[in-house]
Amino acid sequence: MAQKVRVAVVGASGYTGGELLRLLASHPHVDITLVTAEKHAGKQVQDVFPSLRGSVGAQPLVKADASEIRAQADFAFTALPHHTAASVVAELWTAGMPVVDLSADYRFEELSVYEAWYGAHPRPDVIPQAIYGLPELHRERIRGAKLVANPGCYVTSAILALAPLLRDGLIEPTDILDDAKSGMSGAGRSASEEMLFSEVNEGFRPYKVANHRHQPEIEKELSTQAGGTEVRVTFVPHLLPINRGILSSIYCKPKAGVTVKEALEAWDRAYGGEYFVRLVGQGKVPNPGHVRGSNFCDLGLHFDERQNRLILFSALDNLVKGASGQAVQNMNLMLGFDETAGLDRFPIFP
C-alpha cells in the first residue's frame, strides 16, 4: 500500500474543523498527524467533538506554529478566522507545503475588494498564488496547485446554479436575486445572544440584507464566468432554525428568445458528468434535508411564464459541499487522488 499523506487540520475546534476531521478520518489516503486549536489546546478531539470518539477522538489538540506544522505534516487545511489565516497560510505556502484555506483571505484577486469587506490584508503578496477552489469550474487549475482558496457556502450554492447560464449568455447579468436560507451552523460555533435556542427556534429572519460578505465573492466569480461582463446580485441571506443546510432560491431574467430547454441544456452540459452536482429537473425542488452530511449539491429549475422569470433552486450542506467536503475535494485534486475519495457517501435521511 502506498504511504499515506500526513495531514494537519489547523484551527480544528469550530464546525468546519470538526467536519474536516470527520471526513478525513475515513479517507483512504490520509493520516491526520496534527490537529491544532488555541482555546482547546491540551484537550483531546473527543472532548470537543464527542461524535468522533473511537476514530480520531483520542488525538490531542495542540498549539503549533508554521514550522511545527511543516515538521509534522505534508499537507494542511487551515480553518482559521479571516486575517489570522493569511499569515499562517503564507508561511506554509512559502515553505512549499500545499494548503487549502477555508477562510476568505485568498478568495479575491483584487486586493481592494477584499479590503473593502474584510480590512487590510496581512499578506497581499501571496494573493496571486491562490486558485479559487470550486472544482466543477476550475478543476484543471486546481490539479497540482499549492494554494487553494476554498469558496464560501452561500457562494458555492449560488455559483453552481448560475454559472452555466451566465457563461452561455442566457440570462441578464444585472437582474439576479439570490434569496438564500442557511442552517445555524453557518454562523459558527462561538456563543452569542442572537444564536441562543430561544432566540432562533420557531423563528425565521433575514440578516445582513444586501450587505453580506459573500455578495462580492458571488459577483466576482460570476463575472469571471460571464467572460468579464459585470454581474450584479441582490443577495438576501436568512437564518433557519435547523442545524445545517442551505437552500438558495434564485430569481433571474432570461434574455430575449431564451427557452427553459436551453437553460436545462446548459446545466446538463456543465454538470451532466459531475458526481457531486445532481440535477433534479424542471418543476422539482431540491431540499437541504436530502443532501445532509454529503458533498452533493442538488439543482432544480422552475419557469414563471407570466413574469418571464427563471427560478433556480440550489441545495447543499453548508458544512460539507459548502466548506469541509469541498476542501477535501480540492485536496484530492491537488494530490492526484480520485476526486471522490473520502466523500463517496450518500446523504443522511431523515
CSV table of C-alpha atoms in Angstrom, one decimal:
chain,number,residue,atom,x,y,z
A,1,MET,CA,0.0,0.0,0.0
A,2,ALA,CA,1.3,3.5,-0.9
A,3,GLN,CA,2.3,5.6,2.0
A,4,LYS,CA,-0.4,7.9,3.3
A,5,VAL,CA,-0.2,11.7,3.2
A,6,ARG,CA,0.3,13.3,6.6
A,7,VAL,CA,-2.4,15.9,7.0
A,8,ALA,CA,-2.7,18.8,9.5
A,9,VAL,CA,-6.1,20.4,10.4
A,10,VAL,CA,-5.2,23.9,11.6
A,11,GLY,CA,-7.9,25.5,13.7
A,12,ALA,CA,-10.0,22.4,14.3
A,13,SER,CA,-12.3,23.5,17.1
A,14,GLY,CA,-15.1,25.0,15.0
A,15,TYR,CA,-17.8,23.3,13.0
A,16,THR,CA,-15.7,23.3,9.8
A,17,GLY,CA,-12.7,21.9,11.6
A,18,GLY,CA,-14.8,19.1,13.2
A,19,GLU,CA,-16.3,18.3,9.8
A,20,LEU,CA,-12.8,18.1,8.3
A,21,LEU,CA,-11.8,15.6,10.9
A,22,ARG,CA,-15.0,13.5,10.3
A,23,LEU,CA,-14.4,13.3,6.6
A,24,LEU,CA,-10.6,12.8,6.8
A,25,ALA,CA,-10.9,10.0,9.4
A,26,SER,CA,-12.2,7.7,6.8
A,27,HIS,CA,-10.1,9.0,3.8
A,28,PRO,CA,-8.2,6.1,2.3
A,29,HIS,CA,-5.0,8.1,1.5
A,30,VAL,CA,-4.7,10.3,4.6
A,31,ASP,CA,-3.3,10.1,8.1
A,32,ILE,CA,-4.3,13.0,10.4
A,33,THR,CA,-1.0,13.7,12.2
A,34,LEU,CA,-1.6,17.2,13.7
A,35,VAL,CA,-4.8,18.9,15.0
A,36,THR,CA,-4.4,22.4,16.3
A,37,ALA,CA,-6.6,24.7,18.4
A,38,GLU,CA,-5.9,27.7,20.5
A,39,LYS,CA,-8.7,27.7,23.0
A,40,HIS,CA,-8.9,24.0,23.5
A,41,ALA,CA,-5.2,23.1,23.4
A,42,GLY,CA,-4.4,20.4,25.8
A,43,LYS,CA,-7.7,18.5,25.3
A,44,GLN,CA,-8.4,15.6,23.1
A,45,VAL,CA,-10.5,15.8,19.9
A,46,GLN,CA,-13.3,13.8,21.6
A,47,ASP,CA,-13.5,16.4,24.4
A,48,VAL,CA,-14.5,19.0,21.8
A,49,PHE,CA,-16.3,16.6,19.3
A,50,PRO,CA,-17.7,13.6,21.2
A,51,SER,CA,-19.1,12.3,17.9
A,52,LEU,CA,-15.6,11.5,16.9
A,53,ARG,CA,-14.9,9.2,19.8
A,54,GLY,CA,-13.4,5.9,18.6
A,55,SER,CA,-11.9,7.3,15.4
A,56,VAL,CA,-9.7,10.4,15.7
A,57,GLY,CA,-11.1,11.2,19.1
A,58,ALA,CA,-8.0,10.4,21.1
A,59,GLN,CA,-5.8,12.7,19.2
A,60,PRO,CA,-4.6,15.8,21.1
A,61,LEU,CA,-5.4,19.3,20.3
A,62,VAL,CA,-2.2,21.4,20.3
A,63,LYS,CA,-0.9,24.8,19.7
A,64,ALA,CA,1.6,24.9,16.8
A,65,ASP,CA,3.3,27.5,14.7
A,66,ALA,CA,4.0,27.2,11.0
A,67,SER,CA,7.4,25.4,11.5
A,68,GLU,CA,5.8,22.8,13.7
A,69,ILE,CA,3.0,22.2,11.2
A,70,ARG,CA,5.6,21.7,8.4
A,71,ALA,CA,7.5,19.3,10.5
A,72,GLN,CA,4.5,17.1,11.3
A,73,ALA,CA,2.5,17.2,8.1
A,74,ASP,CA,2.8,17.2,4.3
A,75,PHE,CA,-0.5,19.0,3.6
A,76,ALA,CA,-2.5,21.5,5.6
A,77,PHE,CA,-6.1,22.6,5.9
A,78,THR,CA,-6.5,26.0,7.6
A,79,ALA,CA,-9.8,26.6,9.2
A,80,LEU,CA,-8.8,29.8,11.0
A,81,PRO,CA,-10.6,33.1,11.2
A,82,HIS,CA,-10.1,35.7,8.5
A,83,HIS,CA,-6.8,37.7,8.9
A,84,THR,CA,-5.5,35.0,11.3
A,85,ALA,CA,-5.3,32.5,8.4
A,86,ALA,CA,-3.5,34.8,6.0
A,87,SER,CA,-0.1,34.8,7.7
A,88,VAL,CA,-0.1,31.1,8.6
A,89,VAL,CA,-1.1,30.2,5.1
A,90,ALA,CA,1.6,32.4,3.6
A,91,GLU,CA,4.3,30.8,5.8
A,92,LEU,CA,3.2,27.3,4.9
A,93,TRP,CA,3.0,28.1,1.1
A,94,THR,CA,6.4,29.9,1.1
A,95,ALA,CA,7.9,26.7,2.6
A,96,GLY,CA,6.4,24.6,-0.2
A,97,MET,CA,3.6,23.0,1.8
A,98,PRO,CA,0.3,22.6,-0.2
A,99,VAL,CA,-2.6,24.3,1.6
A,100,VAL,CA,-6.4,24.5,1.3
A,101,ASP,CA,-7.5,27.6,3.2
A,102,LEU,CA,-11.2,27.8,4.3
A,103,SER,CA,-11.1,31.5,5.2
A,104,ALA,CA,-11.8,34.3,2.8
A,105,ASP,CA,-8.2,35.6,2.9
A,106,TYR,CA,-7.2,34.3,-0.6
A,107,ARG,CA,-10.5,34.2,-2.4
A,108,PHE,CA,-10.2,37.7,-4.0
A,109,GLU,CA,-7.8,38.5,-6.8
A,110,GLU,CA,-8.4,42.3,-6.3
A,111,LEU,CA,-7.0,43.5,-3.0
A,112,SER,CA,-9.3,46.5,-2.9
A,113,VAL,CA,-12.4,44.2,-2.9
A,114,TYR,CA,-11.0,42.1,0.0
A,115,GLU,CA,-10.1,45.2,2.0
A,116,ALA,CA,-13.5,46.8,1.4
A,117,TRP,CA,-15.2,43.9,3.2
A,118,TYR,CA,-12.5,42.4,5.5
A,119,GLY,CA,-10.0,45.1,6.2
A,120,ALA,CA,-6.2,45.3,5.5
A,121,HIS,CA,-4.7,42.0,4.2
A,122,PRO,CA,-1.7,40.8,6.2
A,123,ARG,CA,0.0,39.1,3.1
A,124,PRO,CA,-1.2,40.6,-0.2
A,125,ASP,CA,2.0,39.3,-1.9
A,126,VAL,CA,0.6,35.8,-1.7
A,127,ILE,CA,-2.8,36.5,-3.2
A,128,PRO,CA,-1.8,35.9,-6.9
A,129,GLN,CA,-0.7,32.4,-6.0
A,130,ALA,CA,-4.1,31.2,-4.9
A,131,ILE,CA,-6.5,29.2,-7.1
A,132,TYR,CA,-10.2,29.6,-6.4
A,133,GLY,CA,-11.3,26.2,-5.2
A,134,LEU,CA,-14.6,25.4,-6.9
A,135,PRO,CA,-13.7,22.1,-8.6
A,136,GLU,CA,-16.7,22.0,-11.0
A,137,LEU,CA,-15.4,25.3,-12.6
A,138,HIS,CA,-11.7,25.2,-12.0
A,139,ARG,CA,-10.7,21.6,-11.9
A,140,GLU,CA,-7.7,21.7,-14.2
A,141,ARG,CA,-6.2,24.8,-12.4
A,142,ILE,CA,-6.7,23.1,-9.0
A,143,ARG,CA,-4.8,19.9,-10.1
A,144,GLY,CA,-1.3,20.2,-8.7
A,145,ALA,CA,-1.9,23.7,-7.1
A,146,LYS,CA,-0.1,24.6,-3.9
A,147,LEU,CA,-2.6,27.1,-2.5
A,148,VAL,CA,-6.4,26.8,-3.0
A,149,ALA,CA,-8.9,29.2,-1.5
A,150,ASN,CA,-12.0,27.3,-0.6
A,151,PRO,CA,-15.2,29.2,-1.5
A,152,GLY,CA,-17.9,30.3,0.9
A,153,CYS,CA,-21.0,28.2,1.5
A,154,TYR,CA,-23.6,30.6,0.2
A,155,VAL,CA,-21.3,31.4,-2.7
A,156,THR,CA,-20.9,27.7,-3.8
A,157,SER,CA,-24.7,27.3,-3.8
A,158,ALA,CA,-25.3,30.4,-5.9
A,159,ILE,CA,-22.4,30.0,-8.3
A,160,LEU,CA,-23.2,26.4,-9.2
A,161,ALA,CA,-26.7,27.3,-10.1
A,162,LEU,CA,-25.9,30.5,-12.1
A,163,ALA,CA,-22.5,29.9,-13.7
A,164,PRO,CA,-23.6,27.8,-16.7
A,165,LEU,CA,-26.4,30.2,-17.6
A,166,LEU,CA,-24.2,33.3,-17.4
A,167,ARG,CA,-21.3,31.5,-19.3
A,168,ASP,CA,-23.7,30.8,-22.1
A,169,GLY,CA,-25.3,34.3,-22.1
A,170,LEU,CA,-28.8,33.0,-21.3
A,171,ILE,CA,-29.7,35.4,-18.5
A,172,GLU,CA,-29.5,39.1,-17.8
A,173,PRO,CA,-26.3,39.6,-15.7
A,174,THR,CA,-27.6,42.5,-13.6
A,175,ASP,CA,-31.1,41.3,-12.8
A,176,ILE,CA,-30.5,38.5,-10.3
A,177,LEU,CA,-31.9,38.0,-6.8
A,178,ASP,CA,-30.4,35.3,-4.5
A,179,ASP,CA,-32.8,34.6,-1.7
A,180,ALA,CA,-30.8,32.1,0.4
A,181,LYS,CA,-31.5,30.3,3.7
A,182,SER,CA,-28.9,28.7,5.9
A,183,GLY,CA,-28.9,26.4,9.0
A,184,MET,CA,-27.5,27.8,12.2
A,185,SER,CA,-24.1,26.1,11.9
A,186,GLY,CA,-23.3,28.6,9.1
A,187,ALA,CA,-23.0,31.2,11.9
A,188,GLY,CA,-20.1,29.4,13.5
A,189,ARG,CA,-19.7,27.8,16.9
A,190,SER,CA,-18.9,30.9,19.1
A,191,ALA,CA,-21.6,31.7,21.6
A,192,SER,CA,-23.7,34.9,21.1
A,193,GLU,CA,-27.1,36.0,22.4
A,194,GLU,CA,-28.8,36.1,19.0
A,195,MET,CA,-27.9,32.5,18.3
A,196,LEU,CA,-29.4,31.1,21.6
A,197,PHE,CA,-32.0,28.4,21.1
A,198,SER,CA,-34.8,30.6,22.4
A,199,GLU,CA,-33.8,33.4,20.1
A,200,VAL,CA,-33.8,31.2,17.0
A,201,ASN,CA,-36.2,28.3,17.5
A,202,GLU,CA,-39.6,28.7,15.8
A,203,GLY,CA,-38.3,31.8,14.0
A,204,PHE,CA,-37.0,32.8,10.6
A,205,ARG,CA,-35.3,36.0,9.7
A,206,PRO,CA,-33.1,37.7,7.2
A,207,TYR,CA,-29.8,39.3,8.2
A,208,LYS,CA,-27.1,41.5,6.5
A,209,VAL,CA,-29.6,42.3,3.8
A,210,ALA,CA,-27.8,43.2,0.6
A,211,ASN,CA,-24.7,43.7,2.8
A,212,HIS,CA,-23.2,40.2,3.3
A,213,ARG,CA,-19.5,39.5,2.8
A,214,HIS,CA,-20.4,36.7,0.4
A,215,GLN,CA,-22.1,39.1,-2.0
A,216,PRO,CA,-18.8,40.4,-3.6
A,217,GLU,CA,-17.5,36.9,-3.8
A,218,ILE,CA,-20.5,35.7,-5.7
A,219,GLU,CA,-20.3,38.7,-8.0
A,220,LYS,CA,-16.6,38.3,-8.6
A,221,GLU,CA,-16.7,34.7,-9.6
A,222,LEU,CA,-19.9,35.0,-11.7
A,223,SER,CA,-18.4,38.0,-13.6
A,224,THR,CA,-15.4,35.7,-14.4
A,225,GLN,CA,-17.8,33.0,-15.6
A,226,ALA,CA,-19.7,35.6,-17.7
A,227,GLY,CA,-16.5,36.4,-19.6
A,228,GLY,CA,-15.7,39.6,-17.8
A,229,THR,CA,-19.2,41.0,-18.1
A,230,GLU,CA,-20.2,42.7,-14.8
A,231,VAL,CA,-22.6,40.6,-12.8
A,232,ARG,CA,-24.7,42.2,-10.1
A,233,VAL,CA,-26.6,40.2,-7.5
A,234,THR,CA,-29.1,41.2,-4.8
A,235,PHE,CA,-28.2,38.8,-2.0
A,236,VAL,CA,-30.5,38.3,1.0
A,237,PRO,CA,-29.4,35.6,3.4
A,238,HIS,CA,-31.8,34.2,6.1
A,239,LEU,CA,-31.2,32.0,9.2
A,240,LEU,CA,-33.3,28.9,9.5
A,241,PRO,CA,-33.8,27.0,12.9
A,242,ILE,CA,-32.1,23.9,11.5
A,243,ASN,CA,-28.5,22.7,12.2
A,244,ARG,CA,-27.2,22.5,8.7
A,245,GLY,CA,-28.1,23.1,5.0
A,246,ILE,CA,-28.5,25.8,2.5
A,247,LEU,CA,-31.4,26.4,0.1
A,248,SER,CA,-30.9,29.2,-2.4
A,249,SER,CA,-33.9,30.4,-4.4
A,250,ILE,CA,-32.5,32.5,-7.2
A,251,TYR,CA,-34.7,34.7,-9.5
A,252,CYS,CA,-33.2,35.7,-12.8
A,253,LYS,CA,-34.5,37.0,-16.2
A,254,PRO,CA,-33.8,35.1,-19.4
A,255,LYS,CA,-32.6,37.1,-22.3
A,256,ALA,CA,-35.0,37.6,-25.2
A,257,GLY,CA,-35.8,34.4,-27.0
A,258,VAL,CA,-34.1,32.1,-24.4
A,259,THR,CA,-36.1,29.0,-23.6
A,260,VAL,CA,-36.3,26.8,-20.5
A,261,LYS,CA,-34.9,23.9,-22.6
A,262,GLU,CA,-31.8,26.0,-23.3
A,263,ALA,CA,-31.3,26.6,-19.6
A,264,LEU,CA,-31.6,23.0,-18.8
A,265,GLU,CA,-29.3,22.0,-21.6
A,266,ALA,CA,-26.7,24.5,-20.2
A,267,TRP,CA,-26.9,22.8,-16.8
A,268,ASP,CA,-26.6,19.4,-18.4
A,269,ARG,CA,-23.5,20.4,-20.4
A,270,ALA,CA,-21.9,21.8,-17.3
A,271,TYR,CA,-22.8,19.1,-14.8
A,272,GLY,CA,-24.1,16.0,-16.7
A,273,GLY,CA,-20.8,14.2,-15.9
A,274,GLU,CA,-20.3,15.7,-12.4
A,275,TYR,CA,-20.5,13.3,-9.5
A,276,PHE,CA,-21.3,15.9,-6.8
A,277,VAL,CA,-23.9,18.1,-8.7
A,278,ARG,CA,-27.2,16.4,-9.1
A,279,LEU,CA,-29.9,17.8,-11.5
A,280,VAL,CA,-33.3,17.1,-10.1
A,281,GLY,CA,-35.0,18.5,-13.3
A,282,GLN,CA,-37.6,21.1,-14.2
A,283,GLY,CA,-40.5,21.6,-11.8
A,284,LYS,CA,-38.8,19.7,-8.9
A,285,VAL,CA,-37.5,21.4,-5.8
A,286,PRO,CA,-34.3,20.2,-4.1
A,287,ASN,CA,-34.3,20.0,-0.3
A,288,PRO,CA,-31.4,20.6,2.1
A,289,GLY,CA,-32.6,17.6,4.0
A,290,HIS,CA,-31.8,15.4,1.0
A,291,VAL,CA,-28.1,16.4,0.9
A,292,ARG,CA,-27.4,16.5,4.7
A,293,GLY,CA,-24.0,15.1,5.6
A,294,SER,CA,-22.9,14.7,1.9
A,295,ASN,CA,-20.8,16.6,-0.6
A,296,PHE,CA,-23.7,16.8,-3.1
A,297,CYS,CA,-25.3,20.0,-4.5
A,298,ASP,CA,-28.8,19.5,-5.9
A,299,LEU,CA,-30.2,21.8,-8.6
A,300,GLY,CA,-33.8,22.4,-9.7
A,301,LEU,CA,-35.5,24.9,-12.0
A,302,HIS,CA,-38.9,26.4,-12.4
A,303,PHE,CA,-40.2,28.9,-15.0
A,304,ASP,CA,-42.7,31.7,-14.2
A,305,GLU,CA,-44.1,32.2,-17.7
A,306,ARG,CA,-46.3,35.1,-16.6
A,307,GLN,CA,-43.4,37.1,-15.2
A,308,ASN,CA,-40.8,35.7,-17.6
A,309,ARG,CA,-38.6,34.6,-14.7
A,310,LEU,CA,-36.3,31.6,-14.3
A,311,ILE,CA,-36.3,30.4,-10.7
A,312,LEU,CA,-33.3,28.3,-9.8
A,313,PHE,CA,-33.1,26.2,-6.6
A,314,SER,CA,-29.8,25.1,-5.2
A,315,ALA,CA,-29.4,22.9,-2.0
A,316,LEU,CA,-26.3,21.8,-0.3
A,317,ASP,CA,-24.9,21.0,3.2
A,318,ASN,CA,-23.1,24.2,4.2
A,319,LEU,CA,-20.5,22.3,6.3
A,320,VAL,CA,-19.7,19.7,3.5
A,321,LYS,CA,-20.0,21.0,-0.1
A,322,GLY,CA,-20.2,24.5,1.4
A,323,ALA,CA,-16.9,24.1,3.3
A,324,SER,CA,-15.1,21.0,4.5
A,325,GLY,CA,-16.2,18.5,1.9
A,326,GLN,CA,-15.3,20.8,-0.9
A,327,ALA,CA,-11.9,21.3,0.8
A,328,VAL,CA,-11.3,17.6,0.8
A,329,GLN,CA,-12.4,17.5,-2.9
A,330,ASN,CA,-9.8,20.2,-3.6
A,331,MET,CA,-7.1,18.2,-1.7
A,332,ASN,CA,-7.9,15.1,-3.8
A,333,LEU,CA,-7.4,17.1,-7.0
A,334,MET,CA,-4.2,18.8,-5.7
A,335,LEU,CA,-2.6,15.5,-4.7
A,336,GLY,CA,-3.8,13.4,-7.6
A,337,PHE,CA,-6.3,11.2,-5.7
A,338,ASP,CA,-9.7,10.1,-7.0
A,339,GLU,CA,-11.9,13.2,-6.6
A,340,THR,CA,-14.5,11.3,-4.6
A,341,ALA,CA,-12.0,9.8,-2.1
A,342,GLY,CA,-13.3,10.1,1.4
A,343,LEU,CA,-16.5,11.8,0.1
A,344,ASP,CA,-18.3,8.9,-1.7
A,345,ARG,CA,-21.1,8.7,0.9
A,346,PHE,CA,-24.8,9.4,0.4
A,347,PRO,CA,-26.8,11.9,2.5
A,348,ILE,CA,-28.3,11.1,5.8
A,349,PHE,CA,-32.1,10.8,5.7
A,350,PRO,CA,-34.4,11.6,7.5
